[in-house]
Structure formats: C-alpha cells, structure tokens
PDB file of C-alpha atoms in Angstrom:
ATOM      1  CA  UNK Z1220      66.796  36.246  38.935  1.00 45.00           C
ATOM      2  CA  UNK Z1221      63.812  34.976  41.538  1.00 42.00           C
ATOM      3  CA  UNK Z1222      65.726  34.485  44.443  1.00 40.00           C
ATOM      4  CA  UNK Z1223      69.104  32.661  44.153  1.00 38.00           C
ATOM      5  CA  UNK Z1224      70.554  30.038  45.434  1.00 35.00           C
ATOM      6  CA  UNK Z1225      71.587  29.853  49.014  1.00 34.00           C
ATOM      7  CA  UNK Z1226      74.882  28.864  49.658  1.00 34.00           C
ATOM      8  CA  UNK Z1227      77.043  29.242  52.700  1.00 30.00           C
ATOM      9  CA  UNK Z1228      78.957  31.927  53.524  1.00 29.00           C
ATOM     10  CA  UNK Z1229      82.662  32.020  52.349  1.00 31.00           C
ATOM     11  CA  UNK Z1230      85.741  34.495  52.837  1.00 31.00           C
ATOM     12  CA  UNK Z1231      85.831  38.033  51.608  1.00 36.00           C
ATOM     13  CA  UNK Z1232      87.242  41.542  52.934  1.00 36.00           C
ATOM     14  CA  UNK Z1233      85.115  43.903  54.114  1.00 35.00           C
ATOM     15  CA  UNK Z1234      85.356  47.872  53.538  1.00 36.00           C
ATOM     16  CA  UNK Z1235      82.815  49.476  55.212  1.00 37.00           C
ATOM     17  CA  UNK Z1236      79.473  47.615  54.563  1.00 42.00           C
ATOM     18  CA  UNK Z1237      80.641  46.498  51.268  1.00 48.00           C
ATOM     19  CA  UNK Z1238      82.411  43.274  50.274  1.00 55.00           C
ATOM     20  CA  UNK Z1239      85.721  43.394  48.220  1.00 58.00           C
ATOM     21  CA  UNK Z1240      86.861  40.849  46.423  1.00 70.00           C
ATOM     22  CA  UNK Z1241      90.450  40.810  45.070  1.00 64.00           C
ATOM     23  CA  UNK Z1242      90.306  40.354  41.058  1.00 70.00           C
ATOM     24  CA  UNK Z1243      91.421  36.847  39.799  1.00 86.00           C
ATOM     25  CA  UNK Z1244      91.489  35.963  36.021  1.00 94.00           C
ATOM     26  CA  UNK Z1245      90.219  32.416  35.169  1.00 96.00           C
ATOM     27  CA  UNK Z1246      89.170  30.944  32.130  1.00 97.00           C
ATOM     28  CA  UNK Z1247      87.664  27.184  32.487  1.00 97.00           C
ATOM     29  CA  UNK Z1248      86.952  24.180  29.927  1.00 97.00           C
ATOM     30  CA  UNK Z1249      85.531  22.177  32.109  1.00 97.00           C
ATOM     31  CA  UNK Z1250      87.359  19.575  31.541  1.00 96.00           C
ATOM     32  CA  UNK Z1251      86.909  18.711  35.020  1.00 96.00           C
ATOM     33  CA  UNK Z1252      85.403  20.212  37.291  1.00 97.00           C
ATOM     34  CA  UNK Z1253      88.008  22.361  39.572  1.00 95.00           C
ATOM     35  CA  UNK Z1254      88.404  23.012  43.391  1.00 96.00           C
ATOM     36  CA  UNK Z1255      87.400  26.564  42.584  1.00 96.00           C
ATOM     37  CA  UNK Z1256      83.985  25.585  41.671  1.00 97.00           C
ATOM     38  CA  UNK Z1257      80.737  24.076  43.942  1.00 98.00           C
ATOM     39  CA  UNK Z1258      78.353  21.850  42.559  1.00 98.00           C
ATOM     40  CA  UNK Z1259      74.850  22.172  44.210  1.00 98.00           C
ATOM     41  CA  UNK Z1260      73.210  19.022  45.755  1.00 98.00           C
ATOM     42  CA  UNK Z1261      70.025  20.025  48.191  1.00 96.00           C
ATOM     43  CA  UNK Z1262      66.568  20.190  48.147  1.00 96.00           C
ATOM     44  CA  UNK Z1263      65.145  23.889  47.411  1.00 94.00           C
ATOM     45  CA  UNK Z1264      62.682  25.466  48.586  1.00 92.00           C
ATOM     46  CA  UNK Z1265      61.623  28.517  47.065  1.00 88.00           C
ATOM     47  CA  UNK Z1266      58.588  29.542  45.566  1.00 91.00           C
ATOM     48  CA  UNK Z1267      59.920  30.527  41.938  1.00 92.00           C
ATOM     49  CA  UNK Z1268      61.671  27.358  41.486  1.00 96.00           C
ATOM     50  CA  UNK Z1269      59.918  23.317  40.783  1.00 97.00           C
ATOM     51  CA  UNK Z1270      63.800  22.829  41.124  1.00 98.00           C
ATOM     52  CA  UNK Z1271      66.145  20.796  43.413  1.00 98.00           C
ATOM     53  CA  UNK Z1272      70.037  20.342  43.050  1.00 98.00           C
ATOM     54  CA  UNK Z1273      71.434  17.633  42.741  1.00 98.00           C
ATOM     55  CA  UNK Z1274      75.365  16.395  41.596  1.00 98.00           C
ATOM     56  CA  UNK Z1275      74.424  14.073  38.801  1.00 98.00           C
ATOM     57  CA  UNK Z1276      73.106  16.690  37.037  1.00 98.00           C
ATOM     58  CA  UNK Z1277      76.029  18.770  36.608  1.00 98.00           C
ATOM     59  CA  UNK Z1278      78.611  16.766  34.180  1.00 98.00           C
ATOM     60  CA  UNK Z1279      81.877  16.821  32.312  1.00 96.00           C
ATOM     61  CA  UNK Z1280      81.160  15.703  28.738  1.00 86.00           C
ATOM     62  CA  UNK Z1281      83.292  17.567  26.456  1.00 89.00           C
ATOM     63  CA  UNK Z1282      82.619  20.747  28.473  1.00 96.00           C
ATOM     64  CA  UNK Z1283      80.070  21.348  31.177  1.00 98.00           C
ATOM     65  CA  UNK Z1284      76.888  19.676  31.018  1.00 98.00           C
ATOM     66  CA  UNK Z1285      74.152  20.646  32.675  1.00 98.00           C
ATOM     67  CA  UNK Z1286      70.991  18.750  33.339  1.00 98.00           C
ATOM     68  CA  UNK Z1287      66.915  18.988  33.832  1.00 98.00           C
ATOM     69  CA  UNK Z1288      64.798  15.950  34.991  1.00 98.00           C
ATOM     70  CA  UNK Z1289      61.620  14.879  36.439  1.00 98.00           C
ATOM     71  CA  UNK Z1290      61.656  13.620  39.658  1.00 96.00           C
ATOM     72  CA  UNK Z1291      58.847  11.655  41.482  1.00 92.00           C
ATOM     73  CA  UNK Z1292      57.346  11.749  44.866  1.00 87.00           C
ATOM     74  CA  UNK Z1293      56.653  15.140  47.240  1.00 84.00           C
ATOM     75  CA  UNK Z1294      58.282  18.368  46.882  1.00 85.00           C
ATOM     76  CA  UNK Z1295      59.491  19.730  43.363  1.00 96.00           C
ATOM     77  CA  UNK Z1296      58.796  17.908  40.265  1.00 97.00           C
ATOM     78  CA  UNK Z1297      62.163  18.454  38.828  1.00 98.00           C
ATOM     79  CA  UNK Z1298      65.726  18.301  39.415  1.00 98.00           C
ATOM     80  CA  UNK Z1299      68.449  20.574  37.977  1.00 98.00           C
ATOM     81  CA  UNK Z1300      72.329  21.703  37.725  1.00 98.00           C
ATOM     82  CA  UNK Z1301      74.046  23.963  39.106  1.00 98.00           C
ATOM     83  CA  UNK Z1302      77.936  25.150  39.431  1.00 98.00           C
ATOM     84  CA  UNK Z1303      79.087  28.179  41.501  1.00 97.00           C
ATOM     85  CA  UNK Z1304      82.174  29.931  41.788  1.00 96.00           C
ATOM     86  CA  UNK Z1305      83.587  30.176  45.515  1.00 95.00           C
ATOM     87  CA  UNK Z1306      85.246  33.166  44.912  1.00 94.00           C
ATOM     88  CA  UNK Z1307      83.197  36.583  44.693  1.00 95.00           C
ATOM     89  CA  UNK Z1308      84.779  38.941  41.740  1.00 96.00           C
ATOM     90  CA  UNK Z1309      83.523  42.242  40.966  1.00 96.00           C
ATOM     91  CA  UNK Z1310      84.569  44.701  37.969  1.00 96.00           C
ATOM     92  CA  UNK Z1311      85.620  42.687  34.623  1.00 96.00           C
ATOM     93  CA  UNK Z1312      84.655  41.113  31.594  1.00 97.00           C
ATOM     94  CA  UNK Z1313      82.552  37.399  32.161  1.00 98.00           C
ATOM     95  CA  UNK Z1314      82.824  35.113  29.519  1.00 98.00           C
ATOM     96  CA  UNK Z1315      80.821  32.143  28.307  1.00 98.00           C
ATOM     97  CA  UNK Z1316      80.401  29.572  25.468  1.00 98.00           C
ATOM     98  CA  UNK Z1317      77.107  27.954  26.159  1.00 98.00           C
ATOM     99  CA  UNK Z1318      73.720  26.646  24.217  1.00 98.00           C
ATOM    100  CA  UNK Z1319      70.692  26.942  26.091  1.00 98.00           C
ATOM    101  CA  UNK Z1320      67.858  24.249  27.256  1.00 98.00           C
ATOM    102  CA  UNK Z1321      65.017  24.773  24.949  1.00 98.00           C
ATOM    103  CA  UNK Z1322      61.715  24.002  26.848  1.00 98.00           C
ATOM    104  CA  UNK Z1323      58.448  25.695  28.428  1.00 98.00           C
ATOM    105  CA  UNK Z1324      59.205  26.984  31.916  1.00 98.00           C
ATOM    106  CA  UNK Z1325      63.093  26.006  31.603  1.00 98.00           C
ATOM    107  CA  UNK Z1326      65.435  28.693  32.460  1.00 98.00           C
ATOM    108  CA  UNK Z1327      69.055  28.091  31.601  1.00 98.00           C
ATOM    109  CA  UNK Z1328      71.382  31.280  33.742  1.00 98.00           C
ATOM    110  CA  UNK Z1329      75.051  32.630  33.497  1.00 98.00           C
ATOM    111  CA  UNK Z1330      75.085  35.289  36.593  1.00 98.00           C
ATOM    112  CA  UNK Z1331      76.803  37.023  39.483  1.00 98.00           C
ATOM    113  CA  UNK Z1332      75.137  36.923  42.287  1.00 97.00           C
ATOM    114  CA  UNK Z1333      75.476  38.400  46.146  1.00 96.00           C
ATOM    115  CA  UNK Z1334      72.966  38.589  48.948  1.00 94.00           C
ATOM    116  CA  UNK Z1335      72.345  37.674  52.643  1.00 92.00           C
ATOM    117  CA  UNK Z1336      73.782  34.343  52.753  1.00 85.00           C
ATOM    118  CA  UNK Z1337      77.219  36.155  52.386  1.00 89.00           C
ATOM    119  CA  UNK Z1338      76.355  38.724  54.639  1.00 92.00           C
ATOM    120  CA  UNK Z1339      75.547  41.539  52.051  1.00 96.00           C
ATOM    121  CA  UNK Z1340      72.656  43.448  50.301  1.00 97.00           C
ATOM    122  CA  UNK Z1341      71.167  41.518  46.746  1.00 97.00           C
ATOM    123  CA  UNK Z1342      73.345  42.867  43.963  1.00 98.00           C
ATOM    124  CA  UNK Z1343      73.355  40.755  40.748  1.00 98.00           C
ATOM    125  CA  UNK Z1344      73.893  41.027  37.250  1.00 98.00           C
ATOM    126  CA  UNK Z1345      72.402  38.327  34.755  1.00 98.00           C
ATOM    127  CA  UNK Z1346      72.500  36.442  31.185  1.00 98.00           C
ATOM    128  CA  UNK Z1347      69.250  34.423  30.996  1.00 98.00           C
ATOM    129  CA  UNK Z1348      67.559  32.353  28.403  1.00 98.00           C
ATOM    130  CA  UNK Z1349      63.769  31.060  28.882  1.00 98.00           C
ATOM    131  CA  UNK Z1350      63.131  28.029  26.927  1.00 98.00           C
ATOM    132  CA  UNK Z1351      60.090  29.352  25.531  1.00 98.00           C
ATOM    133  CA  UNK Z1352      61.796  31.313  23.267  1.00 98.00           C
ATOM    134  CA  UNK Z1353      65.505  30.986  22.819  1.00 98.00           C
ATOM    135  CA  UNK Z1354      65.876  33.639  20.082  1.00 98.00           C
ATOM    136  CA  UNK Z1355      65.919  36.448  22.741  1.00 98.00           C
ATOM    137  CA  UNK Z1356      68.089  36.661  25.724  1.00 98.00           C
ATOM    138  CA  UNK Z1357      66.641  38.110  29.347  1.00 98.00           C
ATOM    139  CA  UNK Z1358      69.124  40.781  30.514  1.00 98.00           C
ATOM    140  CA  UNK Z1359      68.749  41.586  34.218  1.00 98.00           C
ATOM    141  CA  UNK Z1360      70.664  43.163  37.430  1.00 98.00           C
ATOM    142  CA  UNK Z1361      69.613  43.931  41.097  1.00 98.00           C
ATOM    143  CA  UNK Z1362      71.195  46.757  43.120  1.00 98.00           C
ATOM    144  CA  UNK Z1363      70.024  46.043  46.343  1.00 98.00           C
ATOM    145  CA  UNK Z1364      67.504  43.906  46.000  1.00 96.00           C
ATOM    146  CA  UNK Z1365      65.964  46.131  43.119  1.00 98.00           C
ATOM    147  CA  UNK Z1366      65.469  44.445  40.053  1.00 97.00           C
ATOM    148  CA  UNK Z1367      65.657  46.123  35.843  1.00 98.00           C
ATOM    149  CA  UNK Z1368      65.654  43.836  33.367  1.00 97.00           C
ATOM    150  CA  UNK Z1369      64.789  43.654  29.802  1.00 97.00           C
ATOM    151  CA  UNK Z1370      64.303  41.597  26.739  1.00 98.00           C
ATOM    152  CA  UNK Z1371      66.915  41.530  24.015  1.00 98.00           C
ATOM    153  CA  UNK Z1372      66.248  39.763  20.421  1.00 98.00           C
ATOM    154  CA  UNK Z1373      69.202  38.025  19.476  1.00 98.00           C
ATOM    155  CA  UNK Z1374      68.618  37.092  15.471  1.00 98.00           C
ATOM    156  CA  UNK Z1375      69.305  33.442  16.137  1.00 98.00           C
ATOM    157  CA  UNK Z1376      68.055  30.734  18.736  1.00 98.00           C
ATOM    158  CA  UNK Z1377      70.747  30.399  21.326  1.00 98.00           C
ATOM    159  CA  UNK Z1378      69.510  26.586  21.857  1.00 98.00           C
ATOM    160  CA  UNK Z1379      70.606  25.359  18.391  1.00 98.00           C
ATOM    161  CA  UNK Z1380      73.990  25.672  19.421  1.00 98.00           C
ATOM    162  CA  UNK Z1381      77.014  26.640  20.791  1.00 98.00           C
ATOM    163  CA  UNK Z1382      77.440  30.320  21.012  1.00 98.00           C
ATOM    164  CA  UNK Z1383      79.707  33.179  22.789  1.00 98.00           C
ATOM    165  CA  UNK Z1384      78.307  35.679  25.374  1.00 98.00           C
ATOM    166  CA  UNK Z1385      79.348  38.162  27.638  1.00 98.00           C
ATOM    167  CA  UNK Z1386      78.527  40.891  29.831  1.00 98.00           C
ATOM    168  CA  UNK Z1387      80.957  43.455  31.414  1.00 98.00           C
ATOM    169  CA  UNK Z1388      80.542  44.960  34.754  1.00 97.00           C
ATOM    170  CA  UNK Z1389      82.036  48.353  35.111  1.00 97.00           C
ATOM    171  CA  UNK Z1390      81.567  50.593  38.471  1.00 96.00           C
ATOM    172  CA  UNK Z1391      79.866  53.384  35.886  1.00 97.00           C
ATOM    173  CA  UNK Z1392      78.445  50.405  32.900  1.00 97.00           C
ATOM    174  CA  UNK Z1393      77.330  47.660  32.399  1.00 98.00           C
ATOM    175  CA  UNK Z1394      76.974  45.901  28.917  1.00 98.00           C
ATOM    176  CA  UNK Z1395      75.795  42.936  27.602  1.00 98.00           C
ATOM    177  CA  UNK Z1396      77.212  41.058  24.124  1.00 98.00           C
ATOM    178  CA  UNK Z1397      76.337  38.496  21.958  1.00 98.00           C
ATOM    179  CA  UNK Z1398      78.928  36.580  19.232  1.00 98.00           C
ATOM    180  CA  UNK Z1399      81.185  39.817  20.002  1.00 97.00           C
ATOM    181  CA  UNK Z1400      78.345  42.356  19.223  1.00 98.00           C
ATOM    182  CA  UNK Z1401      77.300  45.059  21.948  1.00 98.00           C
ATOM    183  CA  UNK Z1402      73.257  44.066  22.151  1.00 98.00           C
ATOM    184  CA  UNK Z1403      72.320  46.274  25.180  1.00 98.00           C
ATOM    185  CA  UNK Z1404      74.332  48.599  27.653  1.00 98.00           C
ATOM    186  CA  UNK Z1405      73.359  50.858  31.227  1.00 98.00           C
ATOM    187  CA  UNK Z1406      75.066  53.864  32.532  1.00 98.00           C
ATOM    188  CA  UNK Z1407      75.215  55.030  35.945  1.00 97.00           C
ATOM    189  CA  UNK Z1408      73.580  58.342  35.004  1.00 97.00           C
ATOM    190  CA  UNK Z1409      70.644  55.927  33.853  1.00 96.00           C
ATOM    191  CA  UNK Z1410      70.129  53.990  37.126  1.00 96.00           C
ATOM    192  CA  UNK Z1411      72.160  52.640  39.557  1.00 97.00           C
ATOM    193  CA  UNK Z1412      75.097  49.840  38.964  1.00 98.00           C
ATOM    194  CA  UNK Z1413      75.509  46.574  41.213  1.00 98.00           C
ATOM    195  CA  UNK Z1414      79.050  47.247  43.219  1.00 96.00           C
ATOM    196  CA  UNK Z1415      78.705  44.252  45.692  1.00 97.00           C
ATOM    197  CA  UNK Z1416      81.211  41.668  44.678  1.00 96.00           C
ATOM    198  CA  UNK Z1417      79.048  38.048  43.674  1.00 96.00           C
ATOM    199  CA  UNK Z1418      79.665  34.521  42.829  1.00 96.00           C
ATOM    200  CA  UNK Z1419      79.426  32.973  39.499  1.00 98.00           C
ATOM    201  CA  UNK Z1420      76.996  31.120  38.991  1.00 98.00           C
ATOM    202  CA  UNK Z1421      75.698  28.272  35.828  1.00 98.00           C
ATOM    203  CA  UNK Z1422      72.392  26.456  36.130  1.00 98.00           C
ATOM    204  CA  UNK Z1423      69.618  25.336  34.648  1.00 98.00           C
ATOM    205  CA  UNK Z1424      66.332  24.771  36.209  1.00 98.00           C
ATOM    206  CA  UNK Z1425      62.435  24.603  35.945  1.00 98.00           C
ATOM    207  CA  UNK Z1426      60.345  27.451  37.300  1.00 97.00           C
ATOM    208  CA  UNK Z1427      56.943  27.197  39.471  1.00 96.00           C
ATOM    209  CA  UNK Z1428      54.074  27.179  38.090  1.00 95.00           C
ATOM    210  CA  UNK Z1429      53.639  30.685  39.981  1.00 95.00           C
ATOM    211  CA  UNK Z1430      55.796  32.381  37.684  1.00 96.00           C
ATOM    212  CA  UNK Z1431      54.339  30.936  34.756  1.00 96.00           C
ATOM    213  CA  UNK Z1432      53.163  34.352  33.304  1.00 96.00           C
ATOM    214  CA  UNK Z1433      57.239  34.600  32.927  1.00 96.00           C
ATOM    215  CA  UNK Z1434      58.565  31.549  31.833  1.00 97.00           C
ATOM    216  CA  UNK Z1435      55.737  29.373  30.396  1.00 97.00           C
ATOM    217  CA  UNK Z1436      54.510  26.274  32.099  1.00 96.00           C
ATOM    218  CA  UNK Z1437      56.564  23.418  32.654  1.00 97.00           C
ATOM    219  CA  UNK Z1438      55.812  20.034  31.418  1.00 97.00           C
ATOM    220  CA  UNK Z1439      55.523  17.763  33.770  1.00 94.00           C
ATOM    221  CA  UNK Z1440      58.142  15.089  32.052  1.00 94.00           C
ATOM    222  CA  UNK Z1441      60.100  17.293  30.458  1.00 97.00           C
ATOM    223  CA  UNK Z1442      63.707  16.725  30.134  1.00 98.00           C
ATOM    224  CA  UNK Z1443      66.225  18.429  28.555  1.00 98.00           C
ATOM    225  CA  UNK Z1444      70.176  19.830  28.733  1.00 98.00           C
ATOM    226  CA  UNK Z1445      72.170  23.118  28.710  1.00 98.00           C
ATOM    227  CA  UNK Z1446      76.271  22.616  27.314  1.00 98.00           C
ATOM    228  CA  UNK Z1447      78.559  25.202  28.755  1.00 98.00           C
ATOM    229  CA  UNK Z1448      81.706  25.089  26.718  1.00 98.00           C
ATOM    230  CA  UNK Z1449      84.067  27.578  28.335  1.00 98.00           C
ATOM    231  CA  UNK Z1450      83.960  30.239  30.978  1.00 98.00           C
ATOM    232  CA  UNK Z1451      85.892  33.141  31.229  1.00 97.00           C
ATOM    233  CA  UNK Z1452      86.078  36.637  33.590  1.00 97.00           C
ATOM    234  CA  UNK Z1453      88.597  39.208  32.905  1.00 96.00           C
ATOM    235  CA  UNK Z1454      89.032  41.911  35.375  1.00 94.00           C
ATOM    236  CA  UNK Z1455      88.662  45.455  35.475  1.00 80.00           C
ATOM    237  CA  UNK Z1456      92.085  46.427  34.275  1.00 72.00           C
ATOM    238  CA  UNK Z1457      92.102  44.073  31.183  1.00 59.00           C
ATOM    239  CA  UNK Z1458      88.813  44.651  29.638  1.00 57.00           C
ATOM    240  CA  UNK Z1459      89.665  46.298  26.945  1.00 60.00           C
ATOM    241  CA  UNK Z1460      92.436  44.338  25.819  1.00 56.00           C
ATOM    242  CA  UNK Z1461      91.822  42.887  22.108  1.00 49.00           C
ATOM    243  CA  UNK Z1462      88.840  40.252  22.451  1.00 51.00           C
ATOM    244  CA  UNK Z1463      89.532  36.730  21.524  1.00 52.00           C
ATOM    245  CA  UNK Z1464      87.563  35.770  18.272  1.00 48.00           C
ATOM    246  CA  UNK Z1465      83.874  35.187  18.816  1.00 52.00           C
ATOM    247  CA  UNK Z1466      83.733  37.605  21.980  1.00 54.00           C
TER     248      UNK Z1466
END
C-alpha cells in the first residue's frame, strides 16, 4: 500500500483515459515460475520500504516461496521477493493460498495494483498481513491515489499456516474473504470503487523505520519467509460460479 513497485510500462487498450484490460482466467501452482509472471531484481528506493528486490528471493519449493533477508553495506538493510503479473485484469474473483511472514515491520502483500508507471491514475485493491500481528488481515484500496483501509480480525494467525483468501472486485463491490467466509465488503454508494485495470502482485518485504507507527520496527537481522501455494483470478462473468472448497 506505500507506494508500489515501479515496473515498466507494458501493453493495454485504452478507452478514454482509462485502461482496459481484456479478462483472462489463470490459476497458478507455481510449480515454476511462468512467462506470464516478472520476478523483481533492483534496488528500491522509496521511503516506506528498507527493501530491495532481488531474484533469489523469489523461489519454487513446493509452491512459491518468498523470501526476507538482511543485507549489508549502504542503502536498505534488507532484501525481499517479489512476483508480478504482466497482464493488468480488472473485474473478477483473485484467489490465493498463502501463509504469511511473521515478524516486526514485515509486510507480506497479495494486490492489484495500477499507477503512473503504466500511464494511469493509482487505483489498487489489497490483502495485507503485518508481521506484528498475523491474526488480523489489513484490507485496503486506492481510487486515484486515495487510500481506505481497515483492520479485519481473522480468529486465527494467518502465519501458522497455509490458508485460502480472496477478494472480489466488482465495478459496484468490493469484498474481501477468508477460508470461504465474507470478512468485510464496500459498496459504491459507500465510497468510490478502483476501475483502473492493475497487475498482480506477491511480495514480501521490510518497511522503514518511518512507517514504524504502522508496521512495528524491523529487526535489524531478521529473516524470515512467506509460502504462496496457489493463485487464482476469475473474471467478472464467473464469479459466482460454485467456489472450490476452502474459497
């Protein structure tokens, strides 16, 4: 949520001043790590993050493995993982199997995200879990820049293992689920809705010290690891066929 990645810009349509992305189902194991996907590897600069990217940190290990390590010298103290989808999709159903990092100032992310280094406005929708406290997840979305989030308890700590989540994006909804149950949901007549198509992105990462107030403060040898199990979107026009068991 502070400030994503920046990546290069990459095909879309355009209507009007809004990107459209054609809908594409996908579901992934991770098995190996696809063409459709791009693993980060650069320094980052950013005042939120004590975070750079680098390959070795993003793995294939029975699933998607995704690591957080100290790193000496100048610059950020840590380096992190992180996979992106290089298609944008919009309306539908996203999907994940995961188990969060556990840690002070660790931040372990499921998101779409779309902003100037694609050429459009900062629309996002997110699935966040601080390693303070893993028993709650961090539901957020931007609409231009414009950020609501909230807090959501989830009655179990999402870094013991394994679990399912999901959020759907809907041009009047959005809601947010946990092992199959609804935990949180917005309506349009509530607040706006992102409609700007965005990437998918997985990470893990350590925040600044600046942020602290948010996350908790990092140790400064902390190391730890986020498993990603399966990822899934759905669009629009399936959502509400059946669910398969545990979403």
């Amino acid at each position: 949520m502070w400030g994503r990645i920046l990546v290069l810009f990459s095909s879309m349509t355009f209507v009007g001043a809004v990107a459209v992305a054609e809908p594409t189902a996908f579901k992934e194991d991770f098995s190996t790590i696809s063409d459709d996907w791009h693993v980060a590897h650069y320094d980052f600069s950013h005042p939120a993050f004590d975070t750079d990217w680098r390959r070795a940190q993003v793995q294939t290990d029975g699933g998607l493995l995704l690591k957080l390590s100290p790193q000496a010298g100048d610059g950020n103290r840590f380096i992190g993982g992180s996979i992106r989808r290089n298609k944008a999709t919009q309306y539908g159903r996203y999907e994940v199997v995961m188990r969060a990092a556990r840690g002070e100032g660790l931040v372990t992310g499921f998101f779409t995200y779309s902003g100037p280094h694609y050429g459009t406005r900062h629309d996002e929708i997110d699935i966040e879990f601080l390693g303070k406290d893993t028993t709650k997840m961090h539901v957020a979305w931007f609409v231009d820049g414009e950020l609501t989030n909230k807090f959501i308890d989830l009655g179990f700590d999402a870094a013991e293992r394994e679990r399912a989540f999901a959020f759907e994006w809907q041009p009047d909804q959005l809601r947010w689920y946990s092992e199959g149950k609804l935990i949180f949901e917005h309506h349009a007549r509530d607040g706006k809705i992102p409609e700007v198509p965005g990437r998918l992105f997985v990470n893990l990462w350590a925040a600044h010290p600046s942020i602290s107030e948010w996350a908790g403060t990092t140790p400064a040898k902390i190391s730890a690891q986020a498993r990603v199990q399966e990822v899934q979107f759905r669009p629009f026009d399936t959502v509400n066929d059946p669910p398969r068991p545990g979403f």
